[in-house]
Coordinates of C-alpha atoms and ligand atoms in Angstrom, one line a residue:
X23 CA 0.0 0.0 0.0
X24 CA 1.4 3.3 -1.1
X25 CA 1.4 6.4 1.1
X26 CA -1.1 8.9 -0.3
X27 CA 0.5 12.3 -1.1
X28 CA -2.5 14.5 -0.4
X29 CA -2.4 17.7 -2.4
X30 CA -5.6 18.7 -0.6
X31 CA -3.8 18.6 2.8
X32 CA -0.4 20.0 1.7
X33 CA -2.1 22.9 -0.3
X34 CA -3.9 23.9 2.9
X35 CA -0.6 24.4 4.6
X36 CA 0.6 26.6 1.7
X37 CA -2.7 28.5 1.7
X38 CA -2.4 29.1 5.5
X39 CA 1.1 30.5 5.1
X40 CA 0.1 32.7 2.2
X41 CA -2.9 34.0 4.2
X42 CA -0.5 34.9 7.1
X43 CA 1.9 36.6 4.6
X44 CA -0.9 38.6 3.0
X45 CA -2.1 39.8 6.4
X46 CA 1.4 40.8 7.4
X47 CA 1.9 42.8 4.1
X48 CA -1.4 44.5 4.6
X49 CA -0.6 45.3 8.3
X50 CA 2.9 46.5 7.8
X51 CA 2.8 48.1 4.4
X52 CA -0.8 48.8 3.8
X53 CA -0.6 46.8 0.6
X54 CA -3.1 44.1 -0.4
X55 CA -1.6 41.7 -3.0
X56 CA -3.7 41.8 -6.1
X57 CA -4.1 39.1 -8.8
X58 CA -5.5 39.8 -12.3
X59 CA -7.0 36.9 -14.1
X60 CA -7.8 37.1 -17.8
X61 CA -10.0 34.7 -19.6
X62 CA -10.7 34.9 -23.3
X63 CA -13.6 32.9 -24.6
X64 CA -15.8 30.3 -22.9
X65 CA -13.8 27.1 -22.7
X66 CA -15.7 25.2 -19.9
X67 CA -12.6 23.8 -18.1
X68 CA -10.9 27.2 -18.2
X69 CA -14.0 28.8 -16.6
X70 CA -13.8 26.3 -13.7
X71 CA -10.1 27.0 -13.2
X72 CA -10.5 30.7 -13.3
X73 CA -13.5 30.6 -10.9
X74 CA -11.4 28.6 -8.4
X75 CA -8.4 30.9 -8.7
X76 CA -10.6 34.0 -7.9
X77 CA -12.3 32.1 -5.0
X78 CA -8.9 31.2 -3.5
X79 CA -7.6 34.7 -3.8
X80 CA -10.5 36.0 -1.8
X81 CA -9.9 33.3 0.8
X82 CA -6.3 34.4 1.4
X83 CA -7.3 38.0 1.6
X84 CA -6.0 39.1 -1.8
X85 CA -7.7 41.5 -4.2
X86 CA -8.6 39.9 -7.5
X87 CA -9.4 41.5 -10.8
X88 CA -11.3 39.3 -13.2
X89 CA -11.3 40.2 -16.9
X90 CA -13.5 38.1 -19.2
X91 CA -13.2 38.8 -22.9
X92 CA -15.3 37.4 -25.7
X93 CA -13.8 34.6 -27.9
X94 CA -13.4 36.9 -30.9
X95 CA -11.2 39.4 -28.9
X96 CA -8.5 40.8 -31.1
X97 CA -4.8 40.7 -30.3
X98 CA -4.7 44.5 -30.1
X99 CA -7.5 44.6 -27.5
X100 CA -5.8 41.9 -25.4
X101 CA -2.4 43.6 -25.6
X102 CA -4.0 46.9 -24.5
X103 CA -5.5 45.1 -21.4
X104 CA -2.1 43.6 -20.6
X105 CA -0.4 47.0 -20.9
X106 CA -3.0 48.4 -18.5
X107 CA -2.5 45.6 -16.0
X108 CA 1.3 46.0 -16.2
X109 CA 0.9 49.7 -15.3
X110 CA -1.6 49.2 -12.5
X111 CA 0.0 49.4 -9.1
X112 CA -2.9 47.4 -7.5
X113 CA -2.0 44.4 -9.7
X114 CA 1.0 42.4 -8.5
X115 CA 0.2 39.2 -10.5
X116 CA -1.2 38.7 -14.0
X117 CA -2.5 35.4 -15.2
X118 CA -3.8 34.9 -18.7
X119 CA -5.6 31.5 -18.8
X120 CA -4.4 29.2 -21.5
X121 CA -5.2 27.9 -24.0
X122 CA -6.2 31.1 -25.9
X123 CA -8.5 31.0 -28.9
X124 CA -6.6 29.9 -32.1
X125 CA -6.4 33.4 -33.7
X126 CA -4.4 34.8 -30.7
X127 CA -0.7 34.4 -30.4
X128 CA 0.1 32.9 -26.9
X129 CA 3.8 33.6 -27.2
X130 CA 3.1 37.3 -28.0
X131 CA 0.8 37.6 -25.0
X132 CA 3.3 35.9 -22.6
X133 CA 6.0 38.2 -23.8
X134 CA 3.9 41.2 -23.2
X135 CA 3.4 40.5 -19.5
X136 CA 5.8 42.4 -17.1
X137 CA 8.1 39.6 -15.9
X138 CA 7.8 40.9 -12.4
X139 CA 4.0 40.2 -12.5
X140 CA 4.3 36.9 -14.4
X141 CA 2.9 34.7 -11.7
X142 CA 2.6 31.8 -14.2
X143 CA 6.4 31.9 -14.7
X144 CA 6.0 31.6 -18.5
X145 CA 7.8 34.8 -19.6
X146 CA 11.2 33.9 -21.2
X147 CA 13.0 35.9 -18.6
X148 CA 11.6 33.7 -15.8
X149 CA 12.0 30.6 -17.9
X150 CA 15.7 31.5 -18.4
X151 CA 16.2 32.4 -14.8
X152 CA 14.8 29.0 -13.7
X153 CA 17.0 27.2 -16.2
X154 CA 20.1 28.9 -14.9
X155 CA 19.2 28.4 -11.2
X156 CA 18.5 32.1 -10.5
X157 CA 15.7 33.5 -8.5
X158 CA 12.5 33.3 -10.7
X159 CA 8.8 33.2 -10.6
X160 CA 8.3 29.4 -11.1
X161 CA 5.3 27.9 -13.0
X162 CA 2.7 26.9 -10.4
X163 CA 2.0 23.3 -11.3
X164 CA 5.6 22.1 -11.2
X165 CA 6.2 24.2 -8.1
X166 CA 3.3 22.4 -6.5
X167 CA 4.7 19.0 -7.6
X168 CA 8.0 19.8 -6.0
X169 CA 6.4 20.7 -2.7
X170 CA 4.5 17.4 -2.7
X171 CA 7.6 15.4 -3.7
X172 CA 9.6 17.0 -0.9
X173 CA 7.0 15.7 1.6
X174 CA 7.4 12.2 0.3
X175 CA 11.1 12.3 -0.4
X176 CA 12.9 14.7 1.9
X177 CA 16.3 14.2 0.1
X178 CA 15.9 14.2 -3.6
X179 CA 19.6 14.2 -4.3
X180 CA 20.8 11.5 -6.7
X181 CA 17.3 10.1 -7.3
X182 CA 16.4 9.2 -10.9
X183 CA 13.3 11.2 -11.9
X184 CA 11.4 10.6 -15.1
X185 CA 9.2 13.4 -16.3
X186 CA 6.6 12.2 -18.8
X187 CA 5.6 15.1 -21.1
X188 CA 7.6 18.1 -22.3
X189 CA 5.1 21.0 -22.2
X190 CA 6.2 24.5 -21.4
X191 CA 3.7 24.6 -18.6
X192 CA 4.7 21.4 -16.8
X193 CA 7.3 19.0 -18.3
X194 CA 10.1 21.4 -19.1
X195 CA 10.0 23.5 -15.9
X196 CA 9.5 20.3 -13.8
X197 CA 12.7 18.9 -15.3
X198 CA 14.5 22.2 -14.4
X199 CA 13.3 22.1 -10.8
X200 CA 14.3 18.4 -10.4
X201 CA 17.7 19.1 -11.8
X202 CA 18.1 21.9 -9.4
X203 CA 17.2 19.5 -6.6
X204 CA 20.2 17.3 -7.7
X205 CA 18.0 14.6 -9.3
X206 CA 19.2 12.7 -12.4
X207 CA 16.4 13.7 -14.8
X208 CA 15.0 12.0 -17.9
X209 CA 12.3 13.7 -19.9
X210 CA 10.2 11.3 -22.1
X211 CA 7.5 12.2 -24.5
X212 CA 5.4 11.0 -27.5
X213 CA 8.5 10.4 -29.7
X214 CA 10.6 8.5 -27.1
X215 CA 11.6 5.0 -27.9
X216 CA 11.2 2.3 -25.1
X217 CA 9.3 4.8 -23.0
X218 CA 8.0 2.2 -20.7
X219 CA 11.5 0.7 -20.0
X220 CA 12.8 4.2 -19.2
X221 CA 10.0 4.9 -16.8
X222 CA 10.5 1.6 -15.1
X223 CA 14.0 2.8 -14.0
X224 CA 12.6 5.8 -12.2
X225 CA 12.7 6.4 -8.5
X226 CA 10.3 9.3 -9.1
X227 CA 7.7 9.5 -11.9
X228 CA 5.9 12.8 -12.8
X229 CA 3.2 12.1 -15.3
X230 CA 2.0 15.0 -17.4
X231 CA 0.8 13.8 -20.7
X232 CA -3.0 14.4 -20.6
X233 CA -4.0 10.8 -21.4
X234 CA -6.5 9.2 -19.0
X235 CA -5.1 6.3 -16.9
X236 CA -2.3 5.8 -19.5
X237 CA 0.4 4.8 -17.0
X238 CA -0.1 1.3 -15.8
X239 CA 1.6 -1.0 -13.4
X240 CA 4.1 -2.2 -16.0
X241 CA 5.6 1.3 -16.2
X242 CA 6.5 1.6 -12.5
X243 CA 9.4 0.2 -10.4
X244 CA 8.3 -1.2 -7.1
X245 CA 8.7 1.5 -4.4
X246 CA 8.7 4.4 -6.9
X247 CA 7.1 7.7 -5.9
X248 CA 4.4 8.8 -8.4
X249 CA 3.1 12.3 -9.0
X250 CA 0.1 12.4 -11.3
X251 CA -0.4 15.8 -13.0
X252 CA -3.2 14.7 -15.3
X253 CA -6.8 16.0 -14.9
X254 CA -8.9 14.1 -17.5
X255 CA -12.7 14.0 -17.6
X256 CA -14.0 10.6 -18.6
X257 CA -17.4 8.9 -18.9
X258 CA -17.7 5.7 -17.1
X259 CA -21.0 3.9 -16.3
X260 CA -22.9 6.9 -17.7
X261 CA -21.2 9.2 -15.1
X262 CA -18.6 11.8 -15.7
X263 CA -15.6 11.7 -13.4
X264 CA -12.0 13.0 -13.2
X265 CA -9.0 10.7 -13.5
X266 CA -5.3 11.3 -13.8
X267 CA -2.7 10.1 -16.3
X268 CA -1.9 7.2 -14.0
X269 CA -4.1 4.1 -13.6
X270 CA -4.3 4.7 -9.8
X271 CA -5.8 1.3 -8.9
X272 CA -3.1 -0.6 -10.8
X273 CA -0.1 1.6 -9.7
X274 CA -1.0 2.2 -6.1
X275 CA -0.1 -1.3 -4.8
X276 CA 3.4 -1.0 -6.4
X277 CA 4.4 2.6 -5.6
X278 CA 5.7 3.7 -2.2
X279 CA 3.8 7.0 -2.5
X280 CA 1.3 8.3 -5.0
X281 CA -0.7 11.5 -5.5
X282 CA -4.5 11.0 -6.2
X283 CA -6.7 12.7 -8.8
X284 CA -8.7 14.6 -7.7
X285 CA -7.2 16.0 -4.5
X286 CA -3.6 15.9 -5.7
X287 CA -1.7 18.3 -7.9
X288 CA -4.9 20.4 -8.8
X289 CA -5.2 22.2 -5.4
X290 CA -1.4 22.6 -5.2
X291 CA -1.4 24.6 -8.5
X292 CA -3.8 27.1 -7.1
X293 CA -2.0 27.4 -3.8
X294 CA 1.2 28.0 -5.6
X295 CA -0.4 30.7 -7.7
X296 CA -1.3 32.4 -4.5
X297 CA 2.2 32.0 -3.2
X298 CA 3.7 33.4 -6.4
X299 CA 1.3 36.4 -6.2
X300 CA 2.5 37.1 -2.6
X301 CA 6.1 36.7 -3.7
X302 CA 5.5 39.2 -6.6
X303 CA 3.9 41.7 -4.2
X304 CA 6.7 41.4 -1.7
X305 CA 9.3 41.9 -4.5
X306 CA 7.5 45.0 -5.7
X307 CA 7.9 46.5 -2.2
X308 CA 11.4 45.1 -1.9
X309 CA 10.6 43.2 1.3
Ligands
GUN415 N1 -3.9 26.3 -18.5 C1 -3.6 25.1 -17.9 N2 -2.7 25.3 -16.9 C2 -2.4 26.6 -16.9 C3 -1.6 27.4 -16.0 O1 -0.9 26.9 -15.1 N3 -1.6 28.7 -16.3 C4 -2.4 29.3 -17.2 N4 -2.3 30.6 -17.4 N5 -3.1 28.6 -18.0 C5 -3.2 27.2 -17.8

């Protein structure tokens, strides 16, 4: 039986710390950290994520500024909003929910965000800082995964970590963080040969491929620690439910520790967004 790495419980600790930090900033500097969230279009999953982010911001005592734009918003209009948020002293963090509608250029939008307010950690300046081990705003999902991993494996040094997936949002920054924690890191993806054999060598597996219950028992070395980043909605027995990229029932008896879906990485991502917004607010005051 594997230990359950509960993102629900661990995220609550992060949230409590952030809440205390927000109160302190307000008390000592009369500043309330502020998060702007921009949603373009009406993607149902994005709507849920944005709602949850706004809800959490209120819970920790932050100000939040929600900007919902129609799906046919032009690049010019979106850029003008980003410029306005960059210049607004009440806004310490800016998050543009991805994916954007096809006609908009994500790279262009990410580049337009002030790196000091880039609480997603997607701006090239933050990506570069993370890659070279400098102080950076770190993408929320991999940051959350690292906090969970450190609970399960206090000393990561020398461990072989396999990251499944190479996205800019999860896989690549995850690999950078694990490397910084002195892991030996392998990144595998859709073009990797012998992917299962490589995964089976891992002490730590981080699965971020977006395929429901794809990782089965035959991928996992006995005693490995498994972090499941996937959030996939499936229909089973006429009911809709959320599953990860890992076949939990098959892998749980083999792993030494595993994160569940739901209640795993999901709540950690939002908690880390709050932490990044607090960090950005503190940096803006140089405290
Ligand atoms: N879409 C899926 N994950 C993320 C994320 O971490 N940040 C943003 N901005 N959009 C996302």
